[in-house]
């Protein structure tokens, strides 16, 4: 089980929903590579509206012509691990924005893998 507390680094990658890597969604490739690199975690968030360097507004509103909604991939781990992963992002992200933020991890707990027991508030026991 990965344990992470204290100082950490957050990398956020902003790309378009339709961006691809070898005919697969780019966000999927980033998440899978982060997992393979042993990073603590990665999440993908789909935006409902936004614009980037092209200044073209992408929106989920019904009458909009744009369907390429913004996507943010957030990865948090130690600074050393995140910085070691950056060359892969450099390879993958041709258009988009990659930012780094210092952060502090207060609590990072995974699900119990082999225990079906639940503790307080219906959460699995650790």
XYZ file of N, CA and C in Angstrom:
378
model
N 0.849 -1.188 0.000
C 0.000 0.000 0.000
C 0.888 1.242 0.000
N 0.559 2.197 -0.839
C 1.303 3.444 -0.907
C 0.885 4.345 0.237
N 1.866 4.909 0.896
C 1.580 5.868 1.964
C 2.177 7.208 1.569
N 1.416 8.255 1.775
C 1.868 9.582 1.402
C 1.296 10.587 2.384
N 2.158 11.264 3.102
C 1.731 12.350 3.982
C 2.802 13.423 3.956
N 2.404 14.628 4.306
C 3.346 15.737 4.357
C 3.498 16.424 3.015
N 4.671 17.003 2.793
C 4.922 17.762 1.569
C 4.837 16.879 0.340
N 4.199 17.403 -0.690
C 4.035 16.669 -1.940
C 3.995 17.673 -3.089
N 3.941 17.139 -4.285
C 3.848 17.970 -5.472
C 2.633 17.505 -6.266
N 1.849 18.473 -6.724
C 0.673 18.166 -7.539
C 0.957 18.634 -8.957
N 0.773 17.750 -9.905
C 0.869 18.129 -11.307
C -0.540 18.065 -11.880
N -0.929 19.127 -12.574
C -2.233 19.173 -13.226
C -1.990 19.380 -14.714
N -2.602 18.527 -15.513
C -2.458 18.588 -16.964
C -3.812 18.963 -17.545
N -3.851 20.066 -18.289
C -5.078 20.508 -18.949
C -4.951 20.196 -20.437
N -5.879 19.375 -20.930
C -5.895 19.009 -22.341
C -7.344 19.016 -22.819
N -7.546 18.676 -24.068
C -8.895 18.554 -24.608
C -9.379 17.118 -24.539
N -10.663 16.965 -24.383
C -11.275 15.638 -24.285
C -11.000 14.784 -25.532
N -10.868 15.405 -26.687
C -10.658 14.675 -27.935
C -9.186 14.435 -28.258
N -8.267 14.900 -27.417
C -6.845 14.654 -27.657
C -6.565 13.163 -27.528
N -5.759 12.637 -28.452
C -5.503 11.198 -28.460
C -4.010 10.894 -28.480
N -3.692 9.663 -28.106
C -2.344 9.109 -28.188
C -2.500 7.701 -28.764
N -2.044 7.499 -29.989
C -2.168 6.210 -30.670
C -3.609 5.687 -30.638
N -4.531 6.544 -31.030
C -5.960 6.222 -31.187
C -6.690 5.952 -29.866
N -6.072 6.292 -28.736
C -6.739 6.185 -27.428
C -6.820 7.587 -26.838
N -7.779 7.824 -25.939
C -7.827 9.133 -25.288
C -6.501 9.429 -24.569
N -5.994 10.631 -24.747
C -4.720 11.018 -24.136
C -4.786 10.921 -22.615
N -5.925 11.307 -22.027
C -6.029 11.249 -20.568
C -5.883 9.812 -20.065
N -6.358 8.845 -20.834
C -6.217 7.439 -20.449
C -4.749 7.032 -20.450
N -4.016 7.445 -21.463
C -2.587 7.116 -21.544
C -1.820 7.736 -20.378
N -2.153 8.975 -20.038
C -1.470 9.638 -18.918
C -1.738 8.895 -17.611
N -2.992 8.538 -17.358
C -3.338 7.821 -16.130
C -2.644 6.464 -16.081
N -2.648 5.744 -17.184
C -2.020 4.419 -17.205
C -0.512 4.509 -17.000
N 0.111 5.536 -17.580
C 1.556 5.710 -17.372
C 1.866 6.122 -15.937
N 1.022 6.955 -15.353
C 1.214 7.339 -13.950
C 1.102 6.114 -13.053
N 0.153 5.255 -13.344
C -0.027 4.016 -12.585
C 1.192 3.116 -12.743
N 1.657 2.946 -13.968
C 2.826 2.108 -14.234
C 4.082 2.659 -13.568
N 4.146 3.984 -13.417
C 5.294 4.622 -12.770
C 5.226 4.507 -11.251
N 4.124 3.958 -10.738
C 3.986 3.778 -9.294
C 3.618 5.037 -8.540
N 3.047 6.021 -9.247
C 2.654 7.255 -8.571
C 1.473 6.984 -7.644
N 1.314 7.839 -6.643
C 0.314 7.626 -5.593
C -1.115 7.623 -6.120
N -1.406 8.416 -7.137
C -2.755 8.442 -7.664
C -2.910 9.462 -8.769
N -3.924 9.268 -9.589
C -4.244 10.196 -10.668
C -5.745 10.191 -10.869
N -6.304 11.349 -11.130
C -7.740 11.469 -11.393
C -7.954 12.351 -12.609
N -9.016 12.062 -13.354
C -9.368 12.837 -14.535
C -10.685 13.545 -14.254
N -10.710 14.841 -14.540
C -11.914 15.650 -14.340
C -12.304 16.278 -15.671
N -13.564 16.108 -16.036
C -14.082 16.673 -17.276
C -14.709 18.023 -16.985
N -14.272 19.031 -17.713
C -14.812 20.373 -17.530
C -16.105 20.566 -18.287
N -16.849 21.566 -17.891
C -18.087 21.869 -18.605
C -17.927 23.069 -19.528
N -16.849 23.836 -19.321
C -16.601 24.970 -20.197
C -15.195 25.478 -19.945
N -14.545 25.976 -20.981
C -13.223 26.539 -20.812
C -12.616 26.950 -22.136
N -11.444 27.601 -22.053
C -10.677 27.926 -23.249
C -9.208 27.912 -22.875
N -8.376 27.784 -23.884
C -6.938 27.731 -23.661
C -6.219 28.653 -24.609
N -5.037 28.235 -25.038
C -4.174 29.071 -25.874
C -4.833 29.454 -27.197
N -5.727 28.611 -27.698
C -6.396 28.905 -28.977
C -7.476 29.969 -28.836
N -7.875 30.274 -27.612
C -8.949 31.220 -27.292
C -10.319 30.777 -27.782
N -10.442 29.528 -28.231
C -11.724 28.979 -28.629
C -12.426 28.439 -27.383
N -13.654 28.900 -27.130
C -14.391 28.453 -25.952
C -15.041 27.106 -26.249
N -14.778 26.149 -25.374
C -15.375 24.816 -25.449
C -16.408 24.730 -24.341
N -17.598 24.271 -24.676
C -18.670 24.242 -23.685
C -19.557 23.024 -23.873
N -20.239 22.628 -22.805
C -21.163 21.499 -22.881
C -22.591 21.961 -23.109
N -22.785 23.271 -23.283
C -24.139 23.762 -23.491
C -24.746 23.199 -24.768
N -26.027 22.971 -24.749
C -26.750 22.259 -25.790
C -26.529 22.809 -27.201
N -26.544 24.099 -27.372
C -26.472 24.674 -28.712
C -25.047 24.936 -29.184
N -24.077 24.539 -28.407
C -22.689 24.790 -28.764
C -22.236 23.855 -29.879
N -21.347 24.334 -30.730
C -20.781 23.507 -31.782
C -19.574 22.716 -31.288
N -19.013 23.122 -30.173
C -17.801 22.478 -29.679
C -18.132 21.300 -28.779
N -17.490 20.172 -29.035
C -17.661 19.010 -28.173
C -16.352 18.635 -27.488
N -15.277 19.313 -27.819
C -13.959 19.007 -27.266
C -13.807 19.704 -25.925
N -14.455 19.142 -24.900
C -14.475 19.778 -23.584
C -13.107 19.710 -22.904
N -12.845 20.634 -21.995
C -11.572 20.596 -21.277
C -11.521 19.415 -20.311
N -10.333 18.867 -20.149
C -10.095 17.762 -19.237
C -8.876 18.128 -18.389
N -8.964 17.852 -17.087
C -7.820 18.064 -16.186
C -7.443 16.720 -15.576
N -6.167 16.381 -15.654
C -5.649 15.185 -15.003
C -4.810 15.667 -13.833
N -5.134 15.215 -12.634
C -4.431 15.643 -11.420
C -3.692 14.448 -10.843
N -2.399 14.644 -10.597
C -1.540 13.609 -10.033
C -0.825 14.204 -8.829
N -0.804 13.462 -7.719
C -0.116 13.929 -6.507
C 0.819 12.833 -6.020
N 2.049 13.214 -5.721
C 3.026 12.291 -5.137
C 4.170 13.134 -4.596
N 5.221 12.469 -4.177
C 6.394 13.195 -3.694
C 6.996 13.992 -4.849
N 7.728 15.034 -4.511
C 8.344 15.854 -5.556
C 9.268 15.013 -6.436
N 10.035 14.147 -5.831
C 10.978 13.312 -6.581
C 10.262 12.445 -7.613
N 9.178 11.803 -7.208
C 8.451 10.921 -8.123
C 7.743 11.694 -9.234
N 7.148 12.837 -8.879
C 6.455 13.643 -9.888
C 7.451 14.180 -10.904
N 8.564 14.694 -10.435
C 9.569 15.247 -11.365
C 10.156 14.157 -12.265
N 10.277 12.949 -11.753
C 10.763 11.838 -12.574
C 9.755 11.475 -13.665
N 8.483 11.777 -13.431
C 7.419 11.472 -14.387
C 7.267 12.551 -15.467
N 7.776 13.739 -15.227
C 7.581 14.860 -16.157
C 8.065 14.584 -17.586
N 9.174 13.869 -17.799
C 9.559 13.591 -19.196
C 8.490 12.816 -19.974
N 7.743 11.976 -19.299
C 6.662 11.263 -19.991
C 5.560 12.226 -20.412
N 5.250 13.200 -19.546
C 4.241 14.198 -19.913
C 4.740 15.043 -21.076
N 6.036 15.335 -21.079
C 6.621 16.110 -22.170
C 6.451 15.366 -23.497
N 6.591 14.059 -23.458
C 6.415 13.231 -24.650
C 4.953 13.205 -25.102
N 4.027 13.152 -24.154
C 2.617 12.942 -24.464
C 1.842 14.211 -24.808
N 2.123 15.296 -24.126
C 1.297 16.505 -24.238
C 1.893 17.448 -25.279
N 1.305 17.435 -26.478
C 1.747 18.329 -27.539
C 1.093 19.694 -27.418
N -0.191 19.699 -27.111
C -0.950 20.932 -26.890
C -1.633 20.809 -25.553
N -1.521 21.815 -24.738
C -2.146 21.792 -23.425
C -1.327 22.591 -22.442
N -1.599 22.380 -21.186
C -0.931 23.106 -20.115
C -0.609 22.127 -19.004
N 0.626 22.160 -18.535
C 1.049 21.319 -17.422
C 1.546 22.252 -16.325
N 0.950 22.147 -15.131
C 1.373 23.005 -14.027
C 1.758 22.158 -12.817
N 2.641 22.705 -12.000
C 3.070 22.064 -10.764
C 2.733 22.967 -9.598
N 2.236 22.373 -8.511
C 1.927 23.106 -7.286
C 2.478 22.325 -6.107
N 3.106 23.042 -5.179
C 3.447 22.415 -3.907
C 2.149 22.202 -3.141
N 2.044 21.100 -2.440
C 0.859 20.851 -1.632
C 1.252 20.038 -0.414
N 0.336 19.903 0.510
C 0.561 19.111 1.705
C -0.535 18.059 1.793
N -0.129 16.811 1.891
C -1.087 15.717 2.000
C -1.413 15.530 3.478
N -2.666 15.656 3.808
C -3.136 15.500 5.185
C -3.526 14.058 5.457
N -4.224 13.461 4.503
C -4.687 12.082 4.678
C -4.736 11.407 3.319
N -4.124 10.236 3.220
C -4.149 9.441 1.998
C -4.280 7.992 2.419
N -5.479 7.447 2.281
C -5.758 6.099 2.743
C -6.503 5.364 1.637
N -6.037 4.168 1.315
C -6.696 3.348 0.310
C -7.704 2.417 0.941
N -8.437 1.719 0.095
C -9.396 0.726 0.568
C -8.656 -0.511 1.040
N -9.230 -1.185 2.017
C -8.669 -2.456 2.474
C -8.883 -3.468 1.359
N -7.821 -4.165 0.960
C -7.919 -5.049 -0.194
C -8.587 -6.371 0.105
N -8.263 -7.014 1.233
C -8.800 -8.339 1.474
C -9.801 -8.385 2.616
N -10.131 -7.258 3.185
C -11.066 -7.238 4.300
C -12.385 -6.628 3.846
N -13.465 -7.316 4.079
C -14.774 -6.790 3.731
C -15.422 -6.068 4.892
N -14.694 -5.959 6.014
C -15.261 -5.325 7.201
C -15.381 -3.827 6.999
N -16.402 -3.267 7.607
C -16.565 -1.822 7.555
C -16.481 -1.277 8.972
N -15.972 -0.064 9.045
C -15.829 0.592 10.336
C -16.870 1.681 10.486
N -16.523 2.735 11.216
C -17.426 3.841 11.452
C -17.882 4.469 10.136
N -19.111 4.904 10.096
C -19.708 5.576 8.956
C -19.724 4.702 7.711
N -19.712 3.380 7.870
C -19.789 2.486 6.732
C -18.533 2.372 5.919
N -17.432 2.946 6.389
C -16.175 2.869 5.647
C -15.450 1.586 5.999
N -14.713 1.080 5.060
C -13.953 -0.140 5.307
C -12.878 0.108 6.365
N -12.623 -0.891 7.176
C -11.570 -0.802 8.181
C -10.218 -0.874 7.498
N -9.240 -0.205 8.080
C -7.898 -0.206 7.504
C -7.017 -1.189 8.179
